[in-house]
Amino acid sequence: MDVKSEAEEGGAGQTLKAARSEATRAALITTARPLFAERGYAAVGTEEIVRAAGVTRGALYHHFTGKRELFEAVYEEVERQLVERIAASAISSAADPLEALHAGAQAFLDACEDPAVQRIALVDAPSVLGWEQWREIGMRYGFGLVQATVQAAMDAGLIDPQPVQALSHLLLGAIDEGAMLIARADDAGKTRREVGSSVTRLIDALRPRE
């Protein structure tokens, strides 16, 4: 075997090793997510996770420092998928940017009634990760979408010109607070309807004054 063939074989081996490593990491996240969603962070142990994922404890600690870091990865995955789903469905089908803002906000509030989103993103994540890290991850995935939609609405003359970053922060903060209310309510959807109505009025109030 010549030097070039050995190098190519070595490169292929490294690629395969990296793919297997990423597959193991993904399996741990995929396995842990429904466990955390069903019973909550505190009630799920690492031994149960590795057994269900079919990997060793060493594999878990190769990718994560422990259960908390694995939970953080699960939460990030929930946020990423949620934002992608909202962008691909509710927002992309809207007739204009302001309607997209309405649709995206309501789709997010609907998702907050999903038990998995409730437990992982809105109940456990703030307490397990701390408010600052919880907020930072949520902003990382949702803020860009909100700001881009608000900017498009301003450019279209549907919202009065104003500092877009400040307004986007305020809107996202209000929607997140509504989400927390929904996640902790047990009133057959009453809080969801009330929060949805308030968010609708809040966004409509941004229309230019005649």
CSV table of N, CA, C and O in Angstrom, one decimal, residues 110-156:
chain,number,residue,atom,x,y,z
A,110,ASP,N,-49.2,27.5,21.3
A,110,ASP,CA,-49.8,26.2,21.1
A,110,ASP,C,-48.9,25.1,21.6
A,110,ASP,O,-49.2,24.1,22.2
A,111,ALA,N,-47.6,25.3,21.2
A,111,ALA,CA,-46.6,24.3,21.5
A,111,ALA,C,-46.4,24.2,23.0
A,111,ALA,O,-46.0,23.1,23.5
A,112,CYS,N,-46.6,25.2,23.7
A,112,CYS,CA,-46.5,25.2,25.2
A,112,CYS,C,-47.5,24.3,25.9
A,112,CYS,O,-47.3,24.1,27.1
A,113,GLU,N,-48.5,23.9,25.1
A,113,GLU,CA,-49.4,22.9,25.7
A,113,GLU,C,-49.0,21.5,25.5
A,113,GLU,O,-49.6,20.6,26.0
A,114,ASP,N,-47.9,21.3,24.7
A,114,ASP,CA,-47.3,20.0,24.5
A,114,ASP,C,-46.6,19.6,25.8
A,114,ASP,O,-45.7,20.3,26.3
A,115,PRO,N,-47.0,18.5,26.4
A,115,PRO,CA,-46.4,18.1,27.7
A,115,PRO,C,-44.9,18.0,27.7
A,115,PRO,O,-44.2,18.4,28.6
A,116,ALA,N,-44.3,17.6,26.5
A,116,ALA,CA,-42.8,17.5,26.4
A,116,ALA,C,-42.2,18.9,26.5
A,116,ALA,O,-41.2,19.1,27.2
A,117,VAL,N,-42.7,19.8,25.7
A,117,VAL,CA,-42.2,21.2,25.7
A,117,VAL,C,-42.4,21.8,27.1
A,117,VAL,O,-41.5,22.5,27.6
A,118,GLN,N,-43.6,21.6,27.7
A,118,GLN,CA,-43.8,22.1,29.0
A,118,GLN,C,-42.8,21.7,30.0
A,118,GLN,O,-42.1,22.5,30.7
A,119,ARG,N,-42.6,20.4,30.1
A,119,ARG,CA,-41.8,19.8,31.1
A,119,ARG,C,-40.3,20.2,30.9
A,119,ARG,O,-39.6,20.6,31.8
A,120,ILE,N,-39.8,20.0,29.7
A,120,ILE,CA,-38.4,20.2,29.4
A,120,ILE,C,-38.0,21.7,29.3
A,120,ILE,O,-37.1,22.2,30.0
A,121,ALA,N,-38.7,22.4,28.5
A,121,ALA,CA,-38.3,23.8,28.2
A,121,ALA,C,-38.8,24.8,29.2
A,121,ALA,O,-38.2,25.9,29.4
A,122,LEU,N,-40.0,24.6,29.8
A,122,LEU,CA,-40.6,25.6,30.6
A,122,LEU,C,-40.6,25.4,32.1
A,122,LEU,O,-40.8,26.3,32.9
A,123,VAL,N,-40.5,24.1,32.5
A,123,VAL,CA,-40.6,23.8,33.9
A,123,VAL,C,-39.2,23.4,34.4
A,123,VAL,O,-38.7,24.0,35.3
A,124,ASP,N,-38.5,22.4,33.8
A,124,ASP,CA,-37.3,21.9,34.3
A,124,ASP,C,-36.1,22.8,33.9
A,124,ASP,O,-35.2,23.1,34.7
A,125,ALA,N,-36.1,23.3,32.6
A,125,ALA,CA,-34.9,24.0,32.1
A,125,ALA,C,-34.5,25.2,33.0
A,125,ALA,O,-33.4,25.4,33.3
A,126,PRO,N,-35.5,26.1,33.3
A,126,PRO,CA,-35.1,27.3,34.1
A,126,PRO,C,-34.5,26.9,35.5
A,126,PRO,O,-33.5,27.5,36.0
A,127,SER,N,-35.0,25.8,36.1
A,127,SER,CA,-34.5,25.4,37.4
A,127,SER,C,-33.2,24.6,37.3
A,127,SER,O,-32.2,24.8,38.1
A,128,VAL,N,-33.1,23.7,36.3
A,128,VAL,CA,-31.9,22.9,36.2
A,128,VAL,C,-30.7,23.7,35.7
A,128,VAL,O,-29.6,23.6,36.2
A,129,LEU,N,-30.9,24.6,34.7
A,129,LEU,CA,-29.8,25.3,34.0
A,129,LEU,C,-29.6,26.7,34.7
A,129,LEU,O,-28.6,27.3,34.5
A,130,GLY,N,-30.6,27.2,35.4
A,130,GLY,CA,-30.5,28.5,35.9
A,130,GLY,C,-31.2,29.5,34.9
A,130,GLY,O,-31.1,29.2,33.7
A,131,TRP,N,-31.7,30.6,35.4
A,131,TRP,CA,-32.5,31.5,34.5
A,131,TRP,C,-31.6,32.0,33.4
A,131,TRP,O,-32.1,32.1,32.2
A,132,GLU,N,-30.4,32.4,33.7
A,132,GLU,CA,-29.6,33.1,32.6
A,132,GLU,C,-29.2,32.1,31.5
A,132,GLU,O,-29.3,32.5,30.3
A,133,GLN,N,-28.9,30.9,31.8
A,133,GLN,CA,-28.5,30.0,30.7
A,133,GLN,C,-29.8,29.5,30.0
A,133,GLN,O,-29.8,29.4,28.8
A,134,TRP,N,-30.9,29.3,30.7
A,134,TRP,CA,-32.1,29.0,30.1
A,134,TRP,C,-32.5,30.1,29.1
A,134,TRP,O,-32.9,29.8,27.9
A,135,ARG,N,-32.4,31.3,29.5
A,135,ARG,CA,-32.8,32.5,28.7
A,135,ARG,C,-31.8,32.6,27.5
A,135,ARG,O,-32.3,32.8,26.3
A,136,GLU,N,-30.5,32.4,27.7
A,136,GLU,CA,-29.6,32.5,26.6
A,136,GLU,C,-29.8,31.5,25.5
A,136,GLU,O,-29.8,31.8,24.3
A,137,ILE,N,-30.2,30.3,25.9
A,137,ILE,CA,-30.4,29.2,24.9
A,137,ILE,C,-31.7,29.6,24.1
A,137,ILE,O,-31.8,29.5,22.9
A,138,GLY,N,-32.7,30.0,24.9
A,138,GLY,CA,-34.0,30.3,24.2
A,138,GLY,C,-33.8,31.5,23.2
A,138,GLY,O,-34.4,31.5,22.1
A,139,MET,N,-33.1,32.5,23.6
A,139,MET,CA,-32.8,33.6,22.8
A,139,MET,C,-32.0,33.2,21.5
A,139,MET,O,-32.2,33.7,20.4
A,140,ARG,N,-31.1,32.3,21.7
A,140,ARG,CA,-30.2,31.9,20.6
A,140,ARG,C,-31.1,31.3,19.5
A,140,ARG,O,-30.7,31.5,18.3
A,141,TYR,N,-32.1,30.6,19.8
A,141,TYR,CA,-32.9,29.9,18.8
A,141,TYR,C,-34.1,30.8,18.3
A,141,TYR,O,-34.5,30.7,17.2
A,142,GLY,N,-34.7,31.5,19.2
A,142,GLY,CA,-35.9,32.2,18.9
A,142,GLY,C,-35.8,33.7,18.5
A,142,GLY,O,-36.5,34.2,17.7
A,143,PHE,N,-34.7,34.3,19.1
A,143,PHE,CA,-34.6,35.8,18.9
A,143,PHE,C,-34.4,36.2,17.5
A,143,PHE,O,-35.0,37.2,17.0
A,144,GLY,N,-33.5,35.5,16.8
A,144,GLY,CA,-33.3,35.9,15.4
A,144,GLY,C,-34.5,35.8,14.5
A,144,GLY,O,-34.7,36.7,13.7
A,145,LEU,N,-35.3,34.8,14.7
A,145,LEU,CA,-36.6,34.7,14.0
A,145,LEU,C,-37.5,35.9,14.3
A,145,LEU,O,-38.1,36.5,13.4
A,146,VAL,N,-37.7,36.2,15.6
A,146,VAL,CA,-38.5,37.3,15.9
A,146,VAL,C,-38.0,38.6,15.4
A,146,VAL,O,-38.8,39.4,14.8
A,147,GLN,N,-36.7,38.9,15.5
A,147,GLN,CA,-36.2,40.1,15.0
A,147,GLN,C,-36.3,40.3,13.5
A,147,GLN,O,-36.7,41.4,13.0
A,148,ALA,N,-36.1,39.2,12.8
A,148,ALA,CA,-36.2,39.3,11.3
A,148,ALA,C,-37.6,39.6,10.9
A,148,ALA,O,-37.8,40.3,10.0
A,149,THR,N,-38.6,39.0,11.6
A,149,THR,CA,-40.0,39.2,11.3
A,149,THR,C,-40.4,40.6,11.6
A,149,THR,O,-41.1,41.2,10.9
A,150,VAL,N,-40.0,41.1,12.8
A,150,VAL,CA,-40.3,42.5,13.2
A,150,VAL,C,-39.7,43.4,12.2
A,150,VAL,O,-40.3,44.4,11.8
A,151,GLN,N,-38.4,43.2,11.8
A,151,GLN,CA,-37.8,44.1,10.8
A,151,GLN,C,-38.5,44.1,9.5
A,151,GLN,O,-38.7,45.2,8.9
A,152,ALA,N,-39.0,42.9,9.0
A,152,ALA,CA,-39.7,42.8,7.8
A,152,ALA,C,-41.0,43.6,7.9
A,152,ALA,O,-41.5,44.2,6.9
A,153,ALA,N,-41.7,43.5,9.0
A,153,ALA,CA,-42.9,44.2,9.2
A,153,ALA,C,-42.7,45.7,9.2
A,153,ALA,O,-43.5,46.5,8.7
A,154,MET,N,-41.6,46.2,9.8
A,154,MET,CA,-41.3,47.6,9.7
A,154,MET,C,-41.0,48.1,8.3
A,154,MET,O,-41.5,49.1,7.9
A,155,ASP,N,-40.2,47.2,7.6
A,155,ASP,CA,-39.9,47.6,6.2
A,155,ASP,C,-41.1,47.7,5.3
A,155,ASP,O,-41.2,48.4,4.4
A,156,ALA,N,-42.1,46.9,5.7
A,156,ALA,CA,-43.4,46.9,4.9
A,156,ALA,C,-44.4,47.9,5.4
A,156,ALA,O,-45.5,48.1,4.8
